[in-house]
mmCIF file of C-alpha atoms in Angstrom:
data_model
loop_
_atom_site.group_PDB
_atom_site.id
_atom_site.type_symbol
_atom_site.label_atom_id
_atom_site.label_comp_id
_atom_site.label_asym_id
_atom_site.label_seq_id
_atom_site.Cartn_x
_atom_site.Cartn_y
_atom_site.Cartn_z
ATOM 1 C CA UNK E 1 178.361 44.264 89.517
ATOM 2 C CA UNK E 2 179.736 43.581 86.046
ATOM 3 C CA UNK E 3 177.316 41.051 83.645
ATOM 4 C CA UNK E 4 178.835 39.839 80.379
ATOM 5 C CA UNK E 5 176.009 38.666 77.772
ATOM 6 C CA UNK E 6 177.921 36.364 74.629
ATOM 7 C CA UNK E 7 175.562 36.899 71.153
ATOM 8 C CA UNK E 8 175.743 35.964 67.777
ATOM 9 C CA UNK E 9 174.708 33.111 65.201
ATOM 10 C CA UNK E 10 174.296 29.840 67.020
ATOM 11 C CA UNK E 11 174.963 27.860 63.785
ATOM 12 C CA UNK E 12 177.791 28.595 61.108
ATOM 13 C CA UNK E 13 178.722 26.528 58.300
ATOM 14 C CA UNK E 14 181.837 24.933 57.736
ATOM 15 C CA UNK E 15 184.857 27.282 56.576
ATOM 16 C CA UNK E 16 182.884 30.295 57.252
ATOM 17 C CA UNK E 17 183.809 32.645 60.212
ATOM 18 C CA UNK E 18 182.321 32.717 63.616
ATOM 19 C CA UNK E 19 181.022 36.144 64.907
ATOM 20 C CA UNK E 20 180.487 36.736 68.312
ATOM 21 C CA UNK E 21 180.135 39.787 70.474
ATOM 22 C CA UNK E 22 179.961 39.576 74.242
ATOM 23 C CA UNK E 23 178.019 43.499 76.108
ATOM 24 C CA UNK E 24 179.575 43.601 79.408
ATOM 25 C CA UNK E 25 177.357 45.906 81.686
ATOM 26 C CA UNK E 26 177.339 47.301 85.277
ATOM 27 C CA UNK E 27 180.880 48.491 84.452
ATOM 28 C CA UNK E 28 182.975 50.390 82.023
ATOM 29 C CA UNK E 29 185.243 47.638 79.576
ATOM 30 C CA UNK E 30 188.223 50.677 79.773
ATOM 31 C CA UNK E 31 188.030 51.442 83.322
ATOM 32 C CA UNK E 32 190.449 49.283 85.761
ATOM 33 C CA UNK E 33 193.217 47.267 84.941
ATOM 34 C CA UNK E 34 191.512 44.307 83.147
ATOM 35 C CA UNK E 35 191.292 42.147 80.131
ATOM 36 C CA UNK E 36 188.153 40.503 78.256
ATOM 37 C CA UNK E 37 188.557 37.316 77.186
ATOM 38 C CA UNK E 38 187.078 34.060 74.951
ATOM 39 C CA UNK E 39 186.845 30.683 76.277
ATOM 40 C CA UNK E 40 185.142 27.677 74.459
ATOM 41 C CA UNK E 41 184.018 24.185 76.065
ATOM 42 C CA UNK E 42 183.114 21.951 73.630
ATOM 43 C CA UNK E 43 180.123 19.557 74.795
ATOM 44 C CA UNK E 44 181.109 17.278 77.369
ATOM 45 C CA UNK E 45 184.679 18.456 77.271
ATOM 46 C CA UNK E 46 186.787 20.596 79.036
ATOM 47 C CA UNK E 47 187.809 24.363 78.955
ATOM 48 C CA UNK E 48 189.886 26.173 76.282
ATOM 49 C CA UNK E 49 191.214 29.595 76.515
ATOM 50 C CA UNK E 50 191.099 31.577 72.941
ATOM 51 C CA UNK E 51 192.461 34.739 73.985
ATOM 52 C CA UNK E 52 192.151 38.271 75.648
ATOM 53 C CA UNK E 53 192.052 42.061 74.568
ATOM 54 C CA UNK E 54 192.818 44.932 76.784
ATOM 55 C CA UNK E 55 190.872 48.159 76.014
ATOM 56 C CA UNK E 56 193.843 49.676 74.557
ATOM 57 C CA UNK E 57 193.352 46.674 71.993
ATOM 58 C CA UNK E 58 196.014 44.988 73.080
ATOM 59 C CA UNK E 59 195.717 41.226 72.156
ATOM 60 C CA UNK E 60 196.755 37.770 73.828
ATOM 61 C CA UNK E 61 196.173 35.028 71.455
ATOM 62 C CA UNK E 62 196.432 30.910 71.907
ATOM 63 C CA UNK E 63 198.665 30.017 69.748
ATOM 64 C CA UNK E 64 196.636 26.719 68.607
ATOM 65 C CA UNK E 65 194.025 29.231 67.354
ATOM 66 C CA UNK E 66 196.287 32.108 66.817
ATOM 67 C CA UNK E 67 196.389 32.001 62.908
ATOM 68 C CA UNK E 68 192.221 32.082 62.675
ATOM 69 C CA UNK E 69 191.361 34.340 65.855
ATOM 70 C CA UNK E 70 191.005 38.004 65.780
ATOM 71 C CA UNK E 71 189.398 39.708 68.996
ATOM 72 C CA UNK E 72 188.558 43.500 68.953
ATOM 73 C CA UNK E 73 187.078 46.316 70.872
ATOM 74 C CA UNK E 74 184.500 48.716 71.236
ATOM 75 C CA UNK E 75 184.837 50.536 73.758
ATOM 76 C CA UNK E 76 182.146 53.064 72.440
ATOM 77 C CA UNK E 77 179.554 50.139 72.748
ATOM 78 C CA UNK E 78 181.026 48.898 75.791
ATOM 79 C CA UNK E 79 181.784 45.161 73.846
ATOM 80 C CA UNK E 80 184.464 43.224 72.517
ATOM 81 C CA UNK E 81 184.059 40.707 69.718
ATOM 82 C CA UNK E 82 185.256 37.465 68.430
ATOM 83 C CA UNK E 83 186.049 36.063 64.872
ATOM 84 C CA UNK E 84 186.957 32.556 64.385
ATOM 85 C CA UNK E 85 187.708 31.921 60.653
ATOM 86 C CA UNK E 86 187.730 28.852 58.414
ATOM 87 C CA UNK E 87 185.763 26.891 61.137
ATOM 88 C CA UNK E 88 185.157 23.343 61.202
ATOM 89 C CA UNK E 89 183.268 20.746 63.262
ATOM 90 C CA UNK E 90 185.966 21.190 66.211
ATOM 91 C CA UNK E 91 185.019 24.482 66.712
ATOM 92 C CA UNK E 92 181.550 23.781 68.159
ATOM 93 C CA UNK E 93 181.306 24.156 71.277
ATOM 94 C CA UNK E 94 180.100 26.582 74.104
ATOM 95 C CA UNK E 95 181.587 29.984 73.726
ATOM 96 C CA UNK E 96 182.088 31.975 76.651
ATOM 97 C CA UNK E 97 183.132 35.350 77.614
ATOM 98 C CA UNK E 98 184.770 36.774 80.295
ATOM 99 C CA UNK E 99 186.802 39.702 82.641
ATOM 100 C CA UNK E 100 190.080 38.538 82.754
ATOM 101 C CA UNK E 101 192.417 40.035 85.247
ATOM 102 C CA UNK E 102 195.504 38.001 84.743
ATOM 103 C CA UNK E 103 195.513 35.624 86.863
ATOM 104 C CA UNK E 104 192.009 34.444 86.918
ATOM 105 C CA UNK E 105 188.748 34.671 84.938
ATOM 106 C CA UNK E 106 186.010 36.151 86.583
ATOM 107 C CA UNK E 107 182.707 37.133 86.040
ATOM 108 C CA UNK E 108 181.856 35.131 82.940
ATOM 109 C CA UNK E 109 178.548 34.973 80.912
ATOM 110 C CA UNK E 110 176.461 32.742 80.727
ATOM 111 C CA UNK E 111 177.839 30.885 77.601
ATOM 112 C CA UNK E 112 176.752 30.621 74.059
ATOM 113 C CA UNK E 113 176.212 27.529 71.868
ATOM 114 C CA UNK E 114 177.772 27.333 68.590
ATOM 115 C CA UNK E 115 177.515 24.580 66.066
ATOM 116 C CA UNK E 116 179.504 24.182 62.726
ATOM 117 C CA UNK E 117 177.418 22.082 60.232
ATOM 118 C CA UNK E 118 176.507 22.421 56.834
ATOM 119 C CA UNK W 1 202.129 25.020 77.049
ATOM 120 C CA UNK W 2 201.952 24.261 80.526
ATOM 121 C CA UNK W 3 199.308 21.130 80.862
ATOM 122 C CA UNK W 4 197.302 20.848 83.939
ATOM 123 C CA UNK W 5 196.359 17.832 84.882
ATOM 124 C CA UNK W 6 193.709 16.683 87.560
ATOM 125 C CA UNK W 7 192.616 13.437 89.513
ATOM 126 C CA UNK W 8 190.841 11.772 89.838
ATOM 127 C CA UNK W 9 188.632 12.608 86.570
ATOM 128 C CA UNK W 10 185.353 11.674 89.034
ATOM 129 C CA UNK W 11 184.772 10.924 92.608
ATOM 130 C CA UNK W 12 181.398 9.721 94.082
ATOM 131 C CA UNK W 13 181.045 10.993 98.034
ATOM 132 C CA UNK W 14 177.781 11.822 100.246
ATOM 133 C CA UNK W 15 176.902 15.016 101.690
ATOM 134 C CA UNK W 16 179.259 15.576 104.997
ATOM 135 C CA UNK W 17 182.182 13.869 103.517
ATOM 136 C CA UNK W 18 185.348 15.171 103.311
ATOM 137 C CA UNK W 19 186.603 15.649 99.316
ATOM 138 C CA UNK W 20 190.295 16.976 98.342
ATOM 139 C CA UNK W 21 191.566 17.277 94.084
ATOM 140 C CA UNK W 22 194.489 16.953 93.337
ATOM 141 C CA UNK W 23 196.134 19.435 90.102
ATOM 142 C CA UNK W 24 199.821 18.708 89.002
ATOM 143 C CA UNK W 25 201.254 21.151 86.553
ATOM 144 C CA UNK W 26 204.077 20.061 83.835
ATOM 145 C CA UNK W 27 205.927 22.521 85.438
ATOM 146 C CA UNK W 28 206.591 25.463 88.033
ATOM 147 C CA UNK W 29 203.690 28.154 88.157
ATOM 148 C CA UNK W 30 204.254 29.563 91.909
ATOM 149 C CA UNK W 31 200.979 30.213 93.239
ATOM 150 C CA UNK W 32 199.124 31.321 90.002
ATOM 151 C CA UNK W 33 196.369 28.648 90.315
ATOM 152 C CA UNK W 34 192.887 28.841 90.614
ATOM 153 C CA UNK W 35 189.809 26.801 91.138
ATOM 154 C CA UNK W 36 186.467 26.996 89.545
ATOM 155 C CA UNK W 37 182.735 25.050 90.076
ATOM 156 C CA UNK W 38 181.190 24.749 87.039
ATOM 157 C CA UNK W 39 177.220 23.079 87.158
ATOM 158 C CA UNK W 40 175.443 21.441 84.314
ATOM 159 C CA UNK W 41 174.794 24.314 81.898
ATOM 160 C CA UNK W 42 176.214 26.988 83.613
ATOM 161 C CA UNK W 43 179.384 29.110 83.054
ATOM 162 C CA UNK W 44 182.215 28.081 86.001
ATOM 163 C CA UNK W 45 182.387 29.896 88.929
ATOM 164 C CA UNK W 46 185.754 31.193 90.620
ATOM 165 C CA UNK W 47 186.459 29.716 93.687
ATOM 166 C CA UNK W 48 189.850 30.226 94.927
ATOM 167 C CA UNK W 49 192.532 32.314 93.612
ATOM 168 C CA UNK W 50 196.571 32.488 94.128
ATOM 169 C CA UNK W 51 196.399 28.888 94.995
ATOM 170 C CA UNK W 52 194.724 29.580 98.770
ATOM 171 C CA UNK W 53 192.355 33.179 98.415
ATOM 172 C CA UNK W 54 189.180 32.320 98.921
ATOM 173 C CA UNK W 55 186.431 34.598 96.667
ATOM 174 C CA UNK W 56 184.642 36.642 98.156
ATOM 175 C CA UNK W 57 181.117 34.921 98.910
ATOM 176 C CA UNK W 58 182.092 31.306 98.185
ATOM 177 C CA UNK W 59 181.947 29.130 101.532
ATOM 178 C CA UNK W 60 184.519 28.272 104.224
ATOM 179 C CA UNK W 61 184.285 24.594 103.345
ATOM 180 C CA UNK W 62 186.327 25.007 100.424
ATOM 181 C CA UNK W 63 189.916 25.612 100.692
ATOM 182 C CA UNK W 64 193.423 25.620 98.435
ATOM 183 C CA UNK W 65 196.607 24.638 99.139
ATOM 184 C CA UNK W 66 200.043 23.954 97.268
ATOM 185 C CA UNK W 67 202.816 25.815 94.791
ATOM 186 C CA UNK W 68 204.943 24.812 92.527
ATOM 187 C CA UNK W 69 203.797 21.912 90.879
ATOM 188 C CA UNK W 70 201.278 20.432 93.094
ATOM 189 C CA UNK W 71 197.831 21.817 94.369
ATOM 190 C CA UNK W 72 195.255 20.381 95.932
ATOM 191 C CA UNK W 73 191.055 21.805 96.205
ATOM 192 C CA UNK W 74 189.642 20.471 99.781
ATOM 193 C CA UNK W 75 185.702 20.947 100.761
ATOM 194 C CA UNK W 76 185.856 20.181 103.949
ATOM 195 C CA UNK W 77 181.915 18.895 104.425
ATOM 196 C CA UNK W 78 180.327 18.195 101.093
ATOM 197 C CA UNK W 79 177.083 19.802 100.879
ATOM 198 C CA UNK W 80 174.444 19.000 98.055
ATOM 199 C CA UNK W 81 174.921 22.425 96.161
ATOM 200 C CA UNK W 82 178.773 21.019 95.892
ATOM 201 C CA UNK W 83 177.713 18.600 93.209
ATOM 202 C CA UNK W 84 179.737 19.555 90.467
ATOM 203 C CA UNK W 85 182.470 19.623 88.352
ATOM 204 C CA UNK W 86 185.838 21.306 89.173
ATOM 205 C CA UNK W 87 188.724 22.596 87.496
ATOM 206 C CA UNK W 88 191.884 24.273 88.253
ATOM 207 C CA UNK W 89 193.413 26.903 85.933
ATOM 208 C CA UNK W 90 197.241 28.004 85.673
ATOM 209 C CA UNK W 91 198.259 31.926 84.863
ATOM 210 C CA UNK W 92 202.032 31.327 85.171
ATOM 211 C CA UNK W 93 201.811 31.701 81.536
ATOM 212 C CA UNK W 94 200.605 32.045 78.221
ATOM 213 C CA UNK W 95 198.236 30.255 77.015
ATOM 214 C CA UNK W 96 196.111 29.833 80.120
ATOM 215 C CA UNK W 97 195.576 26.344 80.268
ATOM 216 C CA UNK W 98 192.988 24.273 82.471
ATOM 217 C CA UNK W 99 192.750 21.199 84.286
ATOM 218 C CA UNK W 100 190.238 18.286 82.683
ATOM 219 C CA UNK W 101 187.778 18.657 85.299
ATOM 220 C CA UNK W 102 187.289 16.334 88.402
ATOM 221 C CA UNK W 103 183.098 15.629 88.504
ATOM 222 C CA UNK W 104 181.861 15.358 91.926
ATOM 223 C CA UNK W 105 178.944 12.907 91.925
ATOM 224 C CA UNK W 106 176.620 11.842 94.417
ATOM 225 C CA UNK W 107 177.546 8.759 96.602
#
């Protein structure tokens, strides 16, 4: 059964870039016809997609974040990462992610907090 | 963007009612819907897929209907583990864009 596991800094300071890398385990990230995605819920709030890689590297990006998202893989490591740049208080939130098989998001991890303040 | 929008935003019931949310999309997406339970502090859950598929494991009681614009999520006989938020997902097209949640509360 495939586990995702989000990690990374849980606080970043304004205008710097958000790192986060999410280990999926109990399956290979290349094998079967799936994408890995990011999706944020900031406290109390509702849920945002941020975008999807395939393990080719093939990228899917919301275009509200487009210009400050970059999400790559290692397929070596069995991870993909996510970059957020130029971050500001908006961008806290709960960071999640997940196996995306285009039409619906599912398993996801368990969700990590990050908070922009100086 | 195709918005999703859900009501009502919160509905108070007891265990053994009868529950049904309601998810309009600004336009068309077929049957590319799904539902998810999400619990305080916990990632969401999938619950129904392609508008009526139930996933595998989640109970009878819940069910999915509609296409098109309008869908609606129906537990049939609230149970306390039901207590929770819900929210309905389009993937008719880029971005994927969710509902605002309907909060199930206890009556």
């Amino acid at each position: 059964q495939v586990q995702l596991q989000e990690s990374g800094p849980g606080l970043v300071k304004p205008s710097q870039t958000l790192s986060l890398t999410c280990t999926v385990s109990g399956g290979s990230i290349s094998s079967g016809s799936y994408y890995w995605s990011w999706i944020r819920q900031p406290a109390g709030k509702g849920l945002e997609w941020i975008g999807r890689i395939y393990a080719s590297g093939n990228t899917n990006y919301n275009p509200s974040l487009k210009s400050r998202v970059t999400i790559s893989v290692d397929t070596s490591k069995n991870q993909f990462s996510l970059k957020l740049s130029s971050v500001t208080a908006a961008d806290t939130a709960v960071y999640y992610c997940a196996r995306d098989i285009g039409t619906v998001v599912d398993p996801w991890g368990q969700g990590t907090l990050v908070t922009v303040s100086s | 963007d195709i918005q999703m929008t859900q009501s009502p935003s919160s509905v108070s019931a007891s265990v053994g009612d009868r529950v049904t949310i309601t998810c309009r999309a600004s336009q068309g997406i077929s049957s590319w819907l799904a539902w998810y339970q999400q619990k305080p502090g916990k990632a969401p859950k999938l619950l129904i897929y392609a508008a009526s598929s139930l996933q595998s494991g989640v109970p009878s009681r819940f069910s999915g209907s509609g296409s098109g614009t309008d869908f609606t999520l129906t537990i049939s006989s609230l149970q306390s583990e039901d207590f929770a938020t819900y929210y309905c997902q389009q993937a008719n097209s880029f971005p994927l864009t969710f509902g605002g949640g309907t909060k199930v509360e206890i009556k």
